[in-house]
């Protein structure tokens, strides 16, 4: 009787673990579909995919980051800034520099170059020597005419 009970518990744990694994795998597949759509220039469809993944798991910060990139490509700078801010707030070390770059670009495009420069200095302080942030910083100083 005890062996049957133990096997039953192991069976249910295995099914639960498999369900969690498959769900996580499927959200990553959905995000990858979004990335492929973005790369093909289908930014609105990509955003739909990222939202689909976020509806399954709202903690997928990589979907939020990818969404910020697609909004930037659409020149929807308000949403690019909004979603990159969420990534910055998440303290995700892998995506942080990219999120600072996206948000600074959005700010610069909204004629807020000084705020973009300030944000990039914050990003450098937080992330260390990141070439992308230095590049964006130089670009923004050039936009201001400050060579």
Short mmCIF file of N, CA and C in Angstrom, two decimals:
data_model
loop_
_atom_site.label_atom_id
_atom_site.label_comp_id
_atom_site.label_asym_id
_atom_site.label_seq_id
_atom_site.Cartn_x
_atom_site.Cartn_y
_atom_site.Cartn_z
N UNK A 1 0.82 -1.19 0.00
CA UNK A 1 0.00 0.00 0.00
C UNK A 1 0.87 1.26 0.00
N UNK A 2 1.92 1.25 0.83
CA UNK A 2 2.81 2.40 0.92
C UNK A 2 3.54 2.64 -0.39
N UNK A 3 3.94 1.54 -1.09
CA UNK A 3 4.63 1.68 -2.37
C UNK A 3 3.70 2.30 -3.41
N UNK A 4 2.44 1.90 -3.41
CA UNK A 4 1.49 2.47 -4.37
C UNK A 4 1.28 3.96 -4.09
N UNK A 5 1.19 4.30 -2.82
CA UNK A 5 1.02 5.71 -2.45
C UNK A 5 2.24 6.53 -2.87
N UNK A 6 3.44 6.02 -2.63
CA UNK A 6 4.68 6.70 -3.02
C UNK A 6 4.75 6.85 -4.53
N UNK A 7 4.41 5.80 -5.26
CA UNK A 7 4.42 5.88 -6.72
C UNK A 7 3.40 6.91 -7.23
N UNK A 8 2.26 6.97 -6.58
CA UNK A 8 1.23 7.93 -6.97
C UNK A 8 1.72 9.36 -6.76
N UNK A 9 2.39 9.61 -5.64
CA UNK A 9 2.93 10.94 -5.36
C UNK A 9 4.01 11.29 -6.38
N UNK A 10 4.90 10.36 -6.67
CA UNK A 10 5.95 10.60 -7.66
C UNK A 10 5.33 10.88 -9.03
N UNK A 11 4.28 10.16 -9.38
CA UNK A 11 3.60 10.37 -10.65
C UNK A 11 3.04 11.79 -10.73
N UNK A 12 2.36 12.25 -9.69
CA UNK A 12 1.79 13.60 -9.71
C UNK A 12 2.87 14.68 -9.72
N UNK A 13 3.95 14.48 -9.00
CA UNK A 13 5.06 15.43 -9.03
C UNK A 13 5.67 15.48 -10.42
N UNK A 14 5.82 14.33 -11.05
CA UNK A 14 6.39 14.28 -12.40
C UNK A 14 5.51 15.01 -13.39
N UNK A 15 4.21 14.82 -13.31
CA UNK A 15 3.28 15.49 -14.22
C UNK A 15 3.32 17.00 -13.99
N UNK A 16 3.34 17.41 -12.72
CA UNK A 16 3.40 18.85 -12.42
C UNK A 16 4.68 19.46 -12.94
N UNK A 17 5.80 18.77 -12.76
CA UNK A 17 7.08 19.29 -13.25
C UNK A 17 7.09 19.36 -14.77
N UNK A 18 6.55 18.35 -15.41
CA UNK A 18 6.49 18.34 -16.88
C UNK A 18 5.61 19.48 -17.38
N UNK A 19 4.49 19.70 -16.71
CA UNK A 19 3.60 20.79 -17.11
C UNK A 19 4.30 22.14 -16.99
N UNK A 20 5.02 22.36 -15.89
CA UNK A 20 5.77 23.61 -15.72
C UNK A 20 6.85 23.75 -16.77
N UNK A 21 7.55 22.66 -17.06
CA UNK A 21 8.61 22.71 -18.06
C UNK A 21 8.03 23.04 -19.44
N UNK A 22 6.95 22.37 -19.80
CA UNK A 22 6.34 22.60 -21.11
C UNK A 22 5.79 24.02 -21.22
N UNK A 23 5.21 24.51 -20.15
CA UNK A 23 4.68 25.87 -20.18
C UNK A 23 5.80 26.86 -20.37
N UNK A 24 6.91 26.69 -19.65
CA UNK A 24 8.04 27.59 -19.78
C UNK A 24 8.62 27.49 -21.19
N UNK A 25 8.73 26.27 -21.69
CA UNK A 25 9.26 26.06 -23.03
C UNK A 25 8.37 26.73 -24.06
N UNK A 26 7.07 26.63 -23.88
CA UNK A 26 6.18 27.23 -24.88
C UNK A 26 6.25 28.75 -24.85
N UNK A 27 6.41 29.36 -23.69
CA UNK A 27 6.52 30.81 -23.66
C UNK A 27 7.80 31.26 -24.34
N UNK A 28 8.88 30.52 -24.14
CA UNK A 28 10.13 30.86 -24.81
C UNK A 28 10.01 30.68 -26.33
N UNK A 29 9.25 29.67 -26.74
CA UNK A 29 9.00 29.49 -28.18
C UNK A 29 8.20 30.65 -28.75
N UNK A 30 7.22 31.11 -27.99
CA UNK A 30 6.40 32.25 -28.43
C UNK A 30 7.26 33.50 -28.54
N UNK A 31 8.13 33.72 -27.56
CA UNK A 31 9.03 34.88 -27.61
C UNK A 31 9.94 34.77 -28.83
N UNK A 32 10.45 33.57 -29.10
CA UNK A 32 11.32 33.37 -30.26
C UNK A 32 10.57 33.67 -31.56
N UNK A 33 9.30 33.28 -31.62
CA UNK A 33 8.49 33.62 -32.79
C UNK A 33 8.39 35.13 -32.94
N UNK A 34 8.24 35.83 -31.82
CA UNK A 34 8.20 37.28 -31.84
C UNK A 34 9.49 37.87 -32.35
N UNK A 35 10.62 37.33 -31.90
CA UNK A 35 11.93 37.81 -32.35
C UNK A 35 12.07 37.63 -33.86
N UNK A 36 11.63 36.47 -34.35
CA UNK A 36 11.70 36.20 -35.79
C UNK A 36 10.82 37.18 -36.57
N UNK A 37 9.63 37.47 -36.03
CA UNK A 37 8.75 38.45 -36.69
C UNK A 37 9.40 39.84 -36.67
N UNK A 38 10.00 40.20 -35.54
CA UNK A 38 10.70 41.49 -35.45
C UNK A 38 11.81 41.58 -36.50
N UNK A 39 12.60 40.51 -36.58
CA UNK A 39 13.71 40.48 -37.53
C UNK A 39 13.23 40.57 -38.98
N UNK A 40 11.99 40.12 -39.23
CA UNK A 40 11.40 40.20 -40.57
C UNK A 40 10.70 41.54 -40.80
N UNK A 41 10.76 42.43 -39.81
CA UNK A 41 10.14 43.75 -39.96
C UNK A 41 8.66 43.78 -39.61
N UNK A 42 8.16 42.70 -39.04
CA UNK A 42 6.75 42.59 -38.64
C UNK A 42 6.62 42.95 -37.17
N UNK A 43 6.86 44.23 -36.85
CA UNK A 43 6.96 44.66 -35.46
C UNK A 43 5.66 44.55 -34.69
N UNK A 44 4.55 44.88 -35.32
CA UNK A 44 3.26 44.79 -34.64
C UNK A 44 2.92 43.34 -34.31
N UNK A 45 3.16 42.44 -35.26
CA UNK A 45 2.91 41.02 -35.01
C UNK A 45 3.85 40.48 -33.93
N UNK A 46 5.08 41.00 -33.91
CA UNK A 46 6.03 40.58 -32.87
C UNK A 46 5.51 40.98 -31.49
N UNK A 47 5.02 42.20 -31.39
CA UNK A 47 4.47 42.68 -30.11
C UNK A 47 3.31 41.81 -29.68
N UNK A 48 2.48 41.38 -30.61
CA UNK A 48 1.36 40.48 -30.27
C UNK A 48 1.89 39.18 -29.67
N UNK A 49 2.98 38.67 -30.22
CA UNK A 49 3.58 37.43 -29.68
C UNK A 49 4.12 37.65 -28.27
N UNK A 50 4.79 38.79 -28.06
CA UNK A 50 5.32 39.06 -26.72
C UNK A 50 4.19 39.19 -25.72
N UNK A 51 3.11 39.84 -26.12
CA UNK A 51 1.94 39.94 -25.23
C UNK A 51 1.33 38.58 -24.96
N UNK A 52 1.32 37.72 -25.96
CA UNK A 52 0.81 36.35 -25.78
C UNK A 52 1.64 35.63 -24.71
N UNK A 53 2.94 35.75 -24.79
CA UNK A 53 3.81 35.11 -23.79
C UNK A 53 3.59 35.72 -22.41
N UNK A 54 3.44 37.05 -22.36
CA UNK A 54 3.23 37.72 -21.07
C UNK A 54 1.87 37.39 -20.47
N UNK A 55 0.89 37.08 -21.29
CA UNK A 55 -0.41 36.65 -20.77
C UNK A 55 -0.29 35.29 -20.07
N UNK A 56 0.65 34.49 -20.50
CA UNK A 56 0.89 33.19 -19.86
C UNK A 56 1.71 33.38 -18.59
N UNK A 57 2.75 34.22 -18.69
CA UNK A 57 3.64 34.45 -17.54
C UNK A 57 4.08 35.92 -17.56
N UNK A 58 3.49 36.70 -16.68
CA UNK A 58 3.73 38.15 -16.67
C UNK A 58 5.13 38.52 -16.17
N UNK A 59 5.92 37.55 -15.73
CA UNK A 59 7.25 37.85 -15.20
C UNK A 59 8.35 37.68 -16.26
N UNK A 60 8.00 37.43 -17.49
CA UNK A 60 8.99 37.19 -18.55
C UNK A 60 9.61 38.51 -19.00
N UNK A 61 10.66 38.92 -18.31
CA UNK A 61 11.27 40.22 -18.58
C UNK A 61 11.91 40.26 -19.96
N UNK A 62 12.32 39.10 -20.50
CA UNK A 62 12.88 39.11 -21.85
C UNK A 62 11.81 39.44 -22.88
N UNK A 63 10.55 39.08 -22.63
CA UNK A 63 9.46 39.46 -23.54
C UNK A 63 9.23 40.97 -23.47
N UNK A 64 9.34 41.53 -22.29
CA UNK A 64 9.18 42.98 -22.11
C UNK A 64 10.30 43.71 -22.85
N UNK A 65 11.52 43.21 -22.72
CA UNK A 65 12.66 43.82 -23.40
C UNK A 65 12.48 43.78 -24.92
N UNK A 66 12.11 42.61 -25.42
CA UNK A 66 11.91 42.47 -26.88
C UNK A 66 10.79 43.39 -27.36
N UNK A 67 9.77 43.56 -26.53
CA UNK A 67 8.68 44.46 -26.88
C UNK A 67 9.19 45.90 -26.99
N UNK A 68 10.07 46.28 -26.08
CA UNK A 68 10.61 47.65 -26.14
C UNK A 68 11.37 47.87 -27.45
N UNK A 69 12.09 46.86 -27.91
CA UNK A 69 12.81 46.95 -29.18
C UNK A 69 11.85 47.11 -30.36
N UNK A 70 10.76 46.35 -30.32
CA UNK A 70 9.79 46.44 -31.42
C UNK A 70 9.09 47.79 -31.43
N UNK A 71 8.77 48.31 -30.25
CA UNK A 71 8.16 49.64 -30.20
C UNK A 71 9.14 50.71 -30.69
N UNK A 72 10.42 50.55 -30.37
CA UNK A 72 11.42 51.49 -30.86
C UNK A 72 11.48 51.45 -32.39
N UNK A 73 11.45 50.24 -32.95
CA UNK A 73 11.47 50.09 -34.40
C UNK A 73 10.24 50.72 -35.05
N UNK A 74 9.11 50.68 -34.35
CA UNK A 74 7.88 51.30 -34.85
C UNK A 74 7.87 52.81 -34.64
N UNK A 75 8.91 53.32 -34.00
CA UNK A 75 9.02 54.72 -33.63
C UNK A 75 7.90 55.15 -32.68
N UNK A 76 7.44 54.21 -31.87
CA UNK A 76 6.51 54.49 -30.78
C UNK A 76 7.37 54.67 -29.54
N UNK A 77 7.93 55.87 -29.42
CA UNK A 77 8.94 56.13 -28.41
C UNK A 77 8.39 56.11 -26.99
N UNK A 78 7.12 56.48 -26.83
CA UNK A 78 6.51 56.43 -25.50
C UNK A 78 6.50 55.00 -24.97
N UNK A 79 6.03 54.05 -25.79
CA UNK A 79 5.99 52.66 -25.36
C UNK A 79 7.38 52.05 -25.26
N UNK A 80 8.28 52.43 -26.16
CA UNK A 80 9.66 51.94 -26.06
C UNK A 80 10.26 52.35 -24.71
N UNK A 81 10.01 53.59 -24.32
CA UNK A 81 10.51 54.09 -23.04
C UNK A 81 9.83 53.37 -21.88
N UNK A 82 8.53 53.20 -21.98
CA UNK A 82 7.76 52.55 -20.90
C UNK A 82 8.27 51.12 -20.65
N UNK A 83 8.40 50.34 -21.71
CA UNK A 83 8.79 48.94 -21.53
C UNK A 83 10.27 48.79 -21.18
N UNK A 84 11.12 49.65 -21.72
CA UNK A 84 12.53 49.57 -21.33
C UNK A 84 12.70 49.98 -19.87
N UNK A 85 11.86 50.89 -19.39
CA UNK A 85 11.90 51.27 -17.97
C UNK A 85 11.57 50.08 -17.08
N UNK A 86 10.63 49.24 -17.52
CA UNK A 86 10.29 48.04 -16.75
C UNK A 86 11.49 47.10 -16.66
N UNK A 87 12.22 46.99 -17.76
CA UNK A 87 13.40 46.11 -17.76
C UNK A 87 14.47 46.69 -16.83
N UNK A 88 14.69 47.99 -16.91
CA UNK A 88 15.67 48.64 -16.03
C UNK A 88 15.29 48.42 -14.57
N UNK A 89 14.03 48.56 -14.25
CA UNK A 89 13.56 48.38 -12.87
C UNK A 89 13.69 46.95 -12.39
N UNK A 90 13.72 46.00 -13.32
CA UNK A 90 13.79 44.59 -12.94
C UNK A 90 15.17 44.19 -12.43
N UNK A 91 16.19 45.03 -12.67
CA UNK A 91 17.57 44.73 -12.29
C UNK A 91 18.11 43.46 -12.95
N UNK A 92 17.60 43.16 -14.15
CA UNK A 92 18.11 42.03 -14.92
C UNK A 92 19.46 42.44 -15.50
N UNK A 93 20.53 41.82 -15.04
CA UNK A 93 21.89 42.20 -15.43
C UNK A 93 22.15 41.94 -16.92
N UNK A 94 21.57 40.91 -17.47
CA UNK A 94 21.80 40.57 -18.88
C UNK A 94 21.17 41.60 -19.82
N UNK A 95 19.98 42.07 -19.48
CA UNK A 95 19.24 42.96 -20.38
C UNK A 95 19.37 44.44 -20.02
N UNK A 96 19.99 44.74 -18.91
CA UNK A 96 20.04 46.10 -18.40
C UNK A 96 20.66 47.09 -19.38
N UNK A 97 21.83 46.80 -19.90
CA UNK A 97 22.51 47.74 -20.81
C UNK A 97 21.66 48.01 -22.04
N UNK A 98 21.09 46.96 -22.61
CA UNK A 98 20.24 47.12 -23.77
C UNK A 98 19.02 47.97 -23.48
N UNK A 99 18.45 47.78 -22.30
CA UNK A 99 17.27 48.56 -21.91
C UNK A 99 17.62 50.04 -21.75
N UNK A 100 18.79 50.31 -21.17
CA UNK A 100 19.24 51.70 -21.06
C UNK A 100 19.44 52.31 -22.45
N UNK A 101 19.98 51.52 -23.37
CA UNK A 101 20.19 52.01 -24.73
C UNK A 101 18.86 52.30 -25.42
N UNK A 102 17.89 51.41 -25.27
CA UNK A 102 16.57 51.62 -25.88
C UNK A 102 15.91 52.86 -25.31
N UNK A 103 15.91 52.96 -23.99
CA UNK A 103 15.24 54.11 -23.37
C UNK A 103 15.93 55.42 -23.73
N UNK A 104 17.26 55.41 -23.77
CA UNK A 104 17.96 56.65 -24.13
C UNK A 104 17.65 57.05 -25.57
N UNK A 105 17.56 56.08 -26.46
CA UNK A 105 17.22 56.37 -27.85
C UNK A 105 15.81 56.94 -27.94
N UNK A 106 14.89 56.35 -27.20
CA UNK A 106 13.51 56.85 -27.19
C UNK A 106 13.45 58.28 -26.66
N UNK A 107 14.16 58.53 -25.58
CA UNK A 107 14.18 59.88 -25.02
C UNK A 107 14.77 60.89 -26.00
N UNK A 108 15.87 60.52 -26.64
CA UNK A 108 16.50 61.41 -27.61
C UNK A 108 15.55 61.71 -28.77
N UNK A 109 14.84 60.70 -29.21
CA UNK A 109 13.90 60.89 -30.33
C UNK A 109 12.70 61.74 -29.91
N UNK A 110 12.44 61.82 -28.61
CA UNK A 110 11.35 62.67 -28.11
C UNK A 110 11.90 64.04 -27.68
N UNK A 111 13.05 64.41 -28.26
CA UNK A 111 13.70 65.71 -28.00
C UNK A 111 14.04 65.91 -26.53
N UNK A 112 14.47 64.85 -25.89
CA UNK A 112 14.89 64.93 -24.50
C UNK A 112 16.31 64.38 -24.38
N UNK A 113 17.21 64.97 -25.18
CA UNK A 113 18.58 64.49 -25.27
C UNK A 113 19.30 64.60 -23.92
N UNK A 114 19.08 65.69 -23.20
CA UNK A 114 19.74 65.84 -21.89
C UNK A 114 19.33 64.72 -20.94
N UNK A 115 18.06 64.36 -20.95
CA UNK A 115 17.60 63.25 -20.11
C UNK A 115 18.19 61.93 -20.57
N UNK A 116 18.35 61.77 -21.89
CA UNK A 116 18.96 60.56 -22.42
C UNK A 116 20.40 60.44 -21.95
N UNK A 117 21.13 61.55 -21.98
CA UNK A 117 22.53 61.55 -21.53
C UNK A 117 22.62 61.22 -20.04
N UNK A 118 21.76 61.83 -19.26
CA UNK A 118 21.73 61.55 -17.82
C UNK A 118 21.44 60.07 -17.56
N UNK A 119 20.49 59.51 -18.31
CA UNK A 119 20.13 58.10 -18.16
C UNK A 119 21.31 57.20 -18.53
N UNK A 120 22.03 57.55 -19.58
CA UNK A 120 23.18 56.74 -20.00
C UNK A 120 24.28 56.75 -18.95
N UNK A 121 24.51 57.90 -18.31
CA UNK A 121 25.49 57.93 -17.22
C UNK A 121 25.05 57.02 -16.07
N UNK A 122 23.74 57.02 -15.78
CA UNK A 122 23.21 56.10 -14.76
C UNK A 122 23.45 54.66 -15.16
N UNK A 123 23.20 54.35 -16.44
CA UNK A 123 23.41 52.99 -16.94
C UNK A 123 24.87 52.56 -16.84
N UNK A 124 25.77 53.48 -17.15
CA UNK A 124 27.20 53.16 -17.03
C UNK A 124 27.61 52.94 -15.58
N UNK A 125 27.06 53.73 -14.70
CA UNK A 125 27.36 53.56 -13.27
C UNK A 125 26.84 52.21 -12.79
N UNK A 126 25.68 51.84 -13.25
CA UNK A 126 25.05 50.59 -12.82
C UNK A 126 25.67 49.36 -13.47
N UNK A 127 26.05 49.47 -14.76
CA UNK A 127 26.49 48.31 -15.52
C UNK A 127 27.98 48.25 -15.82
N UNK A 128 28.70 49.30 -15.49
CA UNK A 128 30.13 49.31 -15.77
C UNK A 128 30.41 49.67 -17.22
N UNK A 129 31.58 49.33 -17.66
CA UNK A 129 32.08 49.69 -19.00
C UNK A 129 31.31 48.94 -20.09
N UNK A 130 30.27 49.52 -20.59
CA UNK A 130 29.47 48.91 -21.65
C UNK A 130 29.60 49.75 -22.92
N UNK A 131 30.17 49.16 -23.96
CA UNK A 131 30.42 49.90 -25.19
C UNK A 131 29.16 50.51 -25.79
N UNK A 132 28.04 49.78 -25.71
CA UNK A 132 26.78 50.26 -26.29
C UNK A 132 26.33 51.56 -25.62
N UNK A 133 26.50 51.63 -24.31
CA UNK A 133 26.11 52.84 -23.59
C UNK A 133 27.05 54.00 -23.93
N UNK A 134 28.34 53.72 -24.07
CA UNK A 134 29.28 54.76 -24.48
C UNK A 134 28.96 55.25 -25.90
N UNK A 135 28.63 54.32 -26.78
CA UNK A 135 28.28 54.70 -28.15
C UNK A 135 27.07 55.62 -28.16
N UNK A 136 26.02 55.23 -27.43
CA UNK A 136 24.82 56.06 -27.37
C UNK A 136 25.10 57.41 -26.71
N UNK A 137 25.98 57.41 -25.73
CA UNK A 137 26.35 58.66 -25.07
C UNK A 137 27.03 59.59 -26.08
N UNK A 138 27.97 59.05 -26.84
CA UNK A 138 28.65 59.86 -27.86
C UNK A 138 27.66 60.37 -28.91
N UNK A 139 26.75 59.53 -29.32
CA UNK A 139 25.74 59.92 -30.31
C UNK A 139 24.89 61.06 -29.79
N UNK A 140 24.51 60.99 -28.53
CA UNK A 140 23.66 62.03 -27.95
C UNK A 140 24.43 63.34 -27.75
N UNK A 141 25.69 63.26 -27.36
CA UNK A 141 26.48 64.48 -27.27
C UNK A 141 26.64 65.12 -28.66
N UNK A 142 26.80 64.27 -29.68
CA UNK A 142 26.90 64.79 -31.04
C UNK A 142 25.60 65.49 -31.45
N UNK A 143 24.45 64.91 -31.10
CA UNK A 143 23.15 65.51 -31.41
C UNK A 143 23.03 66.90 -30.79
N UNK A 144 23.63 67.05 -29.62
CA UNK A 144 23.60 68.36 -28.93
C UNK A 144 24.61 69.34 -29.51
N UNK A 145 25.49 68.84 -30.38
CA UNK A 145 26.53 69.70 -30.92
C UNK A 145 27.71 69.81 -29.98
N UNK A 146 27.79 68.91 -29.01
CA UNK A 146 28.86 68.91 -28.01
C UNK A 146 29.86 67.83 -28.36
N UNK A 147 30.79 68.16 -29.26
CA UNK A 147 31.78 67.15 -29.68
C UNK A 147 33.00 67.21 -28.77
#
